[in-house]
Short mmCIF file of C-alpha atoms in Angstrom, two decimals:
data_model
loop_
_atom_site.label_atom_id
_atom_site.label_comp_id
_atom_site.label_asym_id
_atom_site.label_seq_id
_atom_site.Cartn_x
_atom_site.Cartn_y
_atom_site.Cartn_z
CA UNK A 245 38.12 12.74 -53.39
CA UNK A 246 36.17 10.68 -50.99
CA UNK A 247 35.79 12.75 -47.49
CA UNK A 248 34.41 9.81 -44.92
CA UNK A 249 32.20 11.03 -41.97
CA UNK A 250 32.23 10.24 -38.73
CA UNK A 251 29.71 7.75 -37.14
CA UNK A 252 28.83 9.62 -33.64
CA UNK A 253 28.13 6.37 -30.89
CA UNK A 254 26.29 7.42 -28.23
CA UNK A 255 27.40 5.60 -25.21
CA UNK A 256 24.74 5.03 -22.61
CA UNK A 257 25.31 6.71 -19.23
CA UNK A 258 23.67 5.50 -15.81
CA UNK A 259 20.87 7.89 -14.82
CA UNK A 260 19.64 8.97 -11.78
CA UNK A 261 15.89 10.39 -11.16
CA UNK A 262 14.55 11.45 -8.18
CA UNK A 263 10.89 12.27 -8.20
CA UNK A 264 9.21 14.04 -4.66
CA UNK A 265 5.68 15.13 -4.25
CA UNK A 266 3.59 16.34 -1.04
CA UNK A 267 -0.15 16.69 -0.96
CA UNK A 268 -2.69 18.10 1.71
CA UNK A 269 -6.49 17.62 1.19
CA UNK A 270 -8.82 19.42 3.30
CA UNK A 271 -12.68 19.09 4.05
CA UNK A 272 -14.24 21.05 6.02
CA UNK A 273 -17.89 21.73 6.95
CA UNK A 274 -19.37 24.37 9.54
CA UNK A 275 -23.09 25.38 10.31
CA UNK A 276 -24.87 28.28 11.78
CA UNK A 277 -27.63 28.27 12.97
CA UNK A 278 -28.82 25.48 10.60
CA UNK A 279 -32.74 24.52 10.03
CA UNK A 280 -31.91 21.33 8.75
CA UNK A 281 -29.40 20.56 11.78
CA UNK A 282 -26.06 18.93 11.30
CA UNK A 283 -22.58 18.85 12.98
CA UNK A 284 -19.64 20.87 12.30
CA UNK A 285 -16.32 18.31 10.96
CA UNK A 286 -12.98 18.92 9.43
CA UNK A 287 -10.92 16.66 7.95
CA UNK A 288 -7.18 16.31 6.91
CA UNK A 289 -4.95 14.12 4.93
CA UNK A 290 -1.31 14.50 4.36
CA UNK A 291 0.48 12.31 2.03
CA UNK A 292 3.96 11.96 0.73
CA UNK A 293 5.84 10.39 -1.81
CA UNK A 294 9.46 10.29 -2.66
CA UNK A 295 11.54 7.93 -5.44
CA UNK A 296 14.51 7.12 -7.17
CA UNK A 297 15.57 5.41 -10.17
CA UNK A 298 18.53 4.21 -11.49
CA UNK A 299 19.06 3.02 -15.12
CA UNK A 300 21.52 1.93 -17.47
CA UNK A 301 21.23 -0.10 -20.38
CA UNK A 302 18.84 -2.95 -20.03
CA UNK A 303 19.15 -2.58 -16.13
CA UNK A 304 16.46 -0.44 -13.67
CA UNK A 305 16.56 -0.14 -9.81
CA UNK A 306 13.83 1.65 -8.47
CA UNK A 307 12.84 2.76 -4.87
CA UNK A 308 9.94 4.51 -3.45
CA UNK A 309 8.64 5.50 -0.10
CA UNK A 310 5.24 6.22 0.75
CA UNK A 311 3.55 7.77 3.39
CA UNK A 312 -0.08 9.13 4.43
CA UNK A 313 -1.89 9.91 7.40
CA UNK A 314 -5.55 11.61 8.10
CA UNK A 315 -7.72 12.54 10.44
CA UNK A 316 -11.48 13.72 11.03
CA UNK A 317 -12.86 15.79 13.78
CA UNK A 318 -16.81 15.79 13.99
CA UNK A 319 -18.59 18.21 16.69
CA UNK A 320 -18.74 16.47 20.31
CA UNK A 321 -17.19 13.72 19.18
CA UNK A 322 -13.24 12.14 19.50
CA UNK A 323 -10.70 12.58 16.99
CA UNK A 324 -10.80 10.01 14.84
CA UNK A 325 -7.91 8.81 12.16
CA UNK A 326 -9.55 7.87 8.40
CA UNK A 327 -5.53 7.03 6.51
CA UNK A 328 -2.31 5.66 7.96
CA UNK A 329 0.04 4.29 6.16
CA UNK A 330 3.80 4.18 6.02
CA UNK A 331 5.35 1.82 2.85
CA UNK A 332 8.83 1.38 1.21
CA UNK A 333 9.20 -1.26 -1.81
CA UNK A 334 12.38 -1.31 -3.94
CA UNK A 335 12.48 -3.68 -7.53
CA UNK A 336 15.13 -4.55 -9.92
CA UNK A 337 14.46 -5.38 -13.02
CA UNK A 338 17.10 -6.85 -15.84
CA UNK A 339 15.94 -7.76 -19.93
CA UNK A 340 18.14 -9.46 -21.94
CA UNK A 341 18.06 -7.32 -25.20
CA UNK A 342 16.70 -3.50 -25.39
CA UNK A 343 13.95 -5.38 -27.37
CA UNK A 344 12.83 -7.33 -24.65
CA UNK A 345 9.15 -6.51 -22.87
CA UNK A 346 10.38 -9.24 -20.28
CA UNK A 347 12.37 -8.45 -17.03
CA UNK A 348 13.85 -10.67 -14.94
CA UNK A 349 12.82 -8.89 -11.64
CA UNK A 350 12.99 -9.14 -8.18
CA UNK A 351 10.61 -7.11 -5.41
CA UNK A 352 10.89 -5.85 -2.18
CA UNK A 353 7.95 -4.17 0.09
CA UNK A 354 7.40 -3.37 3.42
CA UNK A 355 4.19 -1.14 5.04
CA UNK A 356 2.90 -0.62 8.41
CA UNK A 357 1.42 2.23 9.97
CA UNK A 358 2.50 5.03 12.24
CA UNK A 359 -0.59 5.46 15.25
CA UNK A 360 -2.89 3.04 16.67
CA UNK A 361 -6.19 1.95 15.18
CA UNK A 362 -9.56 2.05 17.02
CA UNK A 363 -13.21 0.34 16.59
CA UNK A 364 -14.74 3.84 17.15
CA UNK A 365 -16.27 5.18 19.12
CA UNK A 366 -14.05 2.85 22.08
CA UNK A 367 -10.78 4.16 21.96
CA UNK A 368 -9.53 2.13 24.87
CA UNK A 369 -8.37 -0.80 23.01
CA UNK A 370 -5.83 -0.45 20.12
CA UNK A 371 -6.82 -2.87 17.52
CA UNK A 372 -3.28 -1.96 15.21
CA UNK A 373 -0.52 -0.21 16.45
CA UNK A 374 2.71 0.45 14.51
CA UNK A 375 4.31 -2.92 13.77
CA UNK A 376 1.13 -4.92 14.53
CA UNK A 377 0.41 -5.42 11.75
CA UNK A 378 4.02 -5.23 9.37
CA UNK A 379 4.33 -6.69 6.11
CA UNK A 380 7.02 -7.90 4.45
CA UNK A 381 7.18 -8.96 1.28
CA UNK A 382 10.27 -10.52 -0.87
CA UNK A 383 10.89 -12.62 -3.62
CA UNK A 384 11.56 -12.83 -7.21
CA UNK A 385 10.12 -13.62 -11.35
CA UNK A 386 9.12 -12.26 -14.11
CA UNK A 387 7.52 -8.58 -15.35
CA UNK A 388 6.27 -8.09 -18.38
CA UNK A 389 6.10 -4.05 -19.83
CA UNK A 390 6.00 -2.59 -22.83
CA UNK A 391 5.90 0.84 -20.97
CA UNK A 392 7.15 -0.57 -17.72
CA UNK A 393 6.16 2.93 -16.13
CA UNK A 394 2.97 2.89 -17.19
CA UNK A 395 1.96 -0.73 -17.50
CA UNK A 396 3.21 -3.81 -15.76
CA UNK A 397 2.17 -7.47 -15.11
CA UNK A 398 4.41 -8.99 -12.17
CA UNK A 399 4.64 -12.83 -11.48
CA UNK A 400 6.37 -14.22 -8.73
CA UNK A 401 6.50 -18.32 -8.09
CA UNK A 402 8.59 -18.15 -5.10
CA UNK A 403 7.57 -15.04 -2.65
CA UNK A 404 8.23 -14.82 0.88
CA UNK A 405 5.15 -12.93 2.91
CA UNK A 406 6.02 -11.87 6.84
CA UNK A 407 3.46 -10.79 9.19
CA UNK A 408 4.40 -8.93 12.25
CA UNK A 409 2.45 -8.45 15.30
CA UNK A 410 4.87 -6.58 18.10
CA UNK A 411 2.80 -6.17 20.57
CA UNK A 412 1.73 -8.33 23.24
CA UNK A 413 -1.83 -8.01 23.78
CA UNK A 414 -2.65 -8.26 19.96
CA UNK A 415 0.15 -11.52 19.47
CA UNK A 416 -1.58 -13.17 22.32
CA UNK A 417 -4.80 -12.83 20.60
CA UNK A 418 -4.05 -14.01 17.51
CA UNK A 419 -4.65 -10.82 15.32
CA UNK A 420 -3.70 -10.77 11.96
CA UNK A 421 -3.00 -14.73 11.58
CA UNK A 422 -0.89 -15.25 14.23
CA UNK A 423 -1.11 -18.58 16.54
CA UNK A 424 -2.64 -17.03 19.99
CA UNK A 425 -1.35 -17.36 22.95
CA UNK A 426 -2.02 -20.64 24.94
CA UNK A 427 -3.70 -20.22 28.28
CA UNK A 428 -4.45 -22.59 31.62
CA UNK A 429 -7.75 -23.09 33.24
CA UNK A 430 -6.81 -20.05 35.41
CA UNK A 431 -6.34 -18.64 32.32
CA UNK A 432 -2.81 -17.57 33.07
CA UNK A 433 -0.84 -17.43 29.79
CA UNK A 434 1.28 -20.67 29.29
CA UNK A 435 2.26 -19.84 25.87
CA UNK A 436 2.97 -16.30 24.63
CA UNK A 437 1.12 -15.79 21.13
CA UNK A 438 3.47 -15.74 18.38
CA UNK A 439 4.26 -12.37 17.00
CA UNK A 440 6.11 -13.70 13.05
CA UNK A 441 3.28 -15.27 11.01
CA UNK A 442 5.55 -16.53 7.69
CA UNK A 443 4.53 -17.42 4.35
CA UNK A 444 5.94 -18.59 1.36
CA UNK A 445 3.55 -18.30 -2.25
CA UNK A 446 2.80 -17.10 -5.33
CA UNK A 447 2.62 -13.14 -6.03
CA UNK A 448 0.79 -11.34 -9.14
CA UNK A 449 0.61 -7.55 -9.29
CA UNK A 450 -1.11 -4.92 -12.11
CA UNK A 451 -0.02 -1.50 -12.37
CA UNK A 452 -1.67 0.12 -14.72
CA UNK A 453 -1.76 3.89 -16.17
CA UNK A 454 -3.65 5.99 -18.60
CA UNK A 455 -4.93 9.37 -19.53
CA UNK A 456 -8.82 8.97 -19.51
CA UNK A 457 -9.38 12.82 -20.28
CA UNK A 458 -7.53 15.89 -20.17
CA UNK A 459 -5.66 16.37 -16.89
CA UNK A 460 -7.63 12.96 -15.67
CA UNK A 461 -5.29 10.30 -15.03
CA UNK A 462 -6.17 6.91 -13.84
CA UNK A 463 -3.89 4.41 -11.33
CA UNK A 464 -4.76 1.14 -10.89
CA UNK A 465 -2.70 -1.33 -9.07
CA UNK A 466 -3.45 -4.89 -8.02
CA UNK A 467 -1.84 -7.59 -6.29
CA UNK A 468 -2.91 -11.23 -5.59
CA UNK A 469 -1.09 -13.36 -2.92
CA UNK A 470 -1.90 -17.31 -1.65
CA UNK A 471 0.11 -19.22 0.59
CA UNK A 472 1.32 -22.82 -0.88
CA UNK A 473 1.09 -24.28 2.70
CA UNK A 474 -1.35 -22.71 4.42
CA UNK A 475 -5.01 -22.79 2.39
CA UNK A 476 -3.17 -22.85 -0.95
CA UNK A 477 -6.15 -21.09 -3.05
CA UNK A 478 -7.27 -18.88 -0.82
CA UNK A 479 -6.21 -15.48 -2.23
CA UNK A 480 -5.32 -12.07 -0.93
CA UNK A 481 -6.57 -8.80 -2.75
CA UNK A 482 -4.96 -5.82 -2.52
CA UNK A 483 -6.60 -3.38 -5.42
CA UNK A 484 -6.15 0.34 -5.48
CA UNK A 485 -7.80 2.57 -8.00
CA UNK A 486 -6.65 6.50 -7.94
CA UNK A 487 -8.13 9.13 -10.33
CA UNK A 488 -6.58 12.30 -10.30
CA UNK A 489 -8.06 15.61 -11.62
CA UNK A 490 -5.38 18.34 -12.38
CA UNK A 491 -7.13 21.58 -11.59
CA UNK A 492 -3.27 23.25 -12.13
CA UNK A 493 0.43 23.07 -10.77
CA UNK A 494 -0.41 23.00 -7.02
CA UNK A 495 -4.31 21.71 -6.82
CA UNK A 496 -5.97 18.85 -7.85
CA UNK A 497 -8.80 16.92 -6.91
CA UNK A 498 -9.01 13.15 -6.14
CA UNK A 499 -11.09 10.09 -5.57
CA UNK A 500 -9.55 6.75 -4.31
CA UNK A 501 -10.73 3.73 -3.84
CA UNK A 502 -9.05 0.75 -1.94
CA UNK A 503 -10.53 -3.34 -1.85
CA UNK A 504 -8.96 -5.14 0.37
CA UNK A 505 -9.65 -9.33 1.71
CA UNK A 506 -7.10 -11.38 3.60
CA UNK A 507 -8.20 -14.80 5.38
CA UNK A 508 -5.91 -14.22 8.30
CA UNK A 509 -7.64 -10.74 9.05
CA UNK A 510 -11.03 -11.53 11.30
CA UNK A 511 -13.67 -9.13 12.30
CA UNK A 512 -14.86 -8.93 15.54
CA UNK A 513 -18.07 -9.88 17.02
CA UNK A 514 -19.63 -9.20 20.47
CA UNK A 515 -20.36 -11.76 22.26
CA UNK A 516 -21.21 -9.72 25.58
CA UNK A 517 -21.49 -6.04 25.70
CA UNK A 518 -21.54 -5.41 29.29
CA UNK A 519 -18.48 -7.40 30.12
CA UNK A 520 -16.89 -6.01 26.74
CA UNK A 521 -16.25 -9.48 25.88
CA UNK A 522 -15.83 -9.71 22.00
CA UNK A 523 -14.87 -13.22 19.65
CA UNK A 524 -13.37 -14.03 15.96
CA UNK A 525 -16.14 -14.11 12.89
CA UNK A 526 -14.78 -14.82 9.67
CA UNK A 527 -13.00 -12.87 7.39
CA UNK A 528 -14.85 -9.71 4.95
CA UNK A 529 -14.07 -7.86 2.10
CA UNK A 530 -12.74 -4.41 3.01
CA UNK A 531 -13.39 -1.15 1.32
CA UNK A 532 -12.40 2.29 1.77
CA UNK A 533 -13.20 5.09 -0.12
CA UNK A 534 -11.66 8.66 -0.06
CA UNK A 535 -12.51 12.28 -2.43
CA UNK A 536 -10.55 15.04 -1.46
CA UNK A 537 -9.26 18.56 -2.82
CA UNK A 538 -5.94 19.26 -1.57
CA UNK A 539 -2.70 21.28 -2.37
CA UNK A 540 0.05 19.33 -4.27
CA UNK A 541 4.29 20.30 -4.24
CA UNK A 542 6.75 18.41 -6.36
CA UNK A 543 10.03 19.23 -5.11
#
């Protein structure tokens, strides 16, 4: 007798995961009475991450938002902010066969921050505000992962890149890239400074993960943007590098490091300091670094 068994076909399913995790690092540093002198300063940063993912079959949505902010208090002096950021990016991604390292793949990303940024110590005149700057960015290509997750090489031939400045004082000066406003000899304001600076180039972005050591995990990501019609050539670097140090479930230690250079971003010079009269220099290289120990909840 021949007894024929049953092939069990698993049929996929969509899935859903939602990922959420809050961290708060502290720093703190207090003297009494102190030989070698110094000033009493606390610092705080307070950081939050949430995402979702969808996936079914060769087809994966994902959306995150991101948000940080931090401040620093030194002895005598004014409260001072050290991280602000608020960013939400969504991608699709499509691969022809569950073979496939290649998605078709499409990107979405917007940041800005929440409070206004200072040249310390004058806190008279905002520099950023919320909205000024905004960036958009959209478009579409090709990623290439073999764990996407983990390790990802994005090219985009066709991305759109929106700069907003909504604020007055900052559009009519031209932050950020934006055409200034046009003045008369009386130097009344003739033509309000535009507050949209668009774009239209090529995008390439890194993300890459690893386990360096036990409960050390690297994050790198990278992204490299020029403009086809405005200095095509002249790049944009946005490169983040993260290394996390599990201590356990709800501490960890960290040290960050950000790179930034964009064209349209000048620096300030002073030109006179009595009359607080300040004009554009060219355009640096931009570095931040942060180390923290903070408290961590996944929820």
């Amino acid at each position: 007798m021949y007894i024929q068994k049953k092939r069990i076909v698993e049929t996929p399913t969509p899935k859903w995961v939602n990922t959420n995790k809050g961290t708060l690092d502290l720093n703190e540093v207090a003297f009494v009475n102190w030989s070698s002198g110094g000033s009493n300063s606390i610092s705080a940063i307070v950081s939050g991450k949430s995402s979702l993912e969808y996936s079914y079959e060769d087809f994966v949505w994902t959306s995150a938002l991101n948000a940080s902010y931090g401040i620093n208090q030194q002895e005598s002096e004014v409260l001072k902010k050290t991280n602000d950021l608020l960013e939400i990016s969504s991608s699709v991604g499509y691969k022809r066969s569950g073979s496939s390292k290649w998605y078709y793949s499409g990107r979405l990303t917007f940041s800005t921050q929440f409070a206004n940024g200072y040249s310390y110590p004058d806190t008279s005149n905002p520099i950023s505000k919320f909205m000024a700057p905004g960036y958009l960015f959209f478009g579409g290509g090709m990623e290439y992962g073999k764990d996407i997750k983990k390790l990802s090489i994005y090219l985009s031939p066709l991305t759109f890149k929106s700069t907003y400045v909504l604020d007055d004082d900052l559009a009519n000066a031209g932050s950020f890239g934006v055409d200034p406003a046009e003045y008369d000899d009386d130097g009344n304001i003739v033509v309000p400074g535009e507050k949209v600076r668009q774009e239209l180039g090529i995008l390439i972005t890194n993300y890459y993960e690893v386990d360096v050591a036990k409960n050390v995990l690297l994050k790198s990501t990278a992204n490299f943007y020029t403009d086809y019609l405005n200095s095509f050539g002249n790049i944009d670097v946005n490169w983040e590098l993260l290394i996390d140090f599990k201590v356990n479930n709800f501490i960890n230690a960290s040290f960050g490091s950000l790179l930034k250079y964009d064209n349209d971003v000048k620096t300030l010079v002073v030109i006179d300091e009595d009359a607080e009269e300040y004009g554009e220099s060219g355009a640096k290289v931009q570095w931040k670094q942060l180390l923290g120990i903070g408290f961590v909840v996944d929820f």
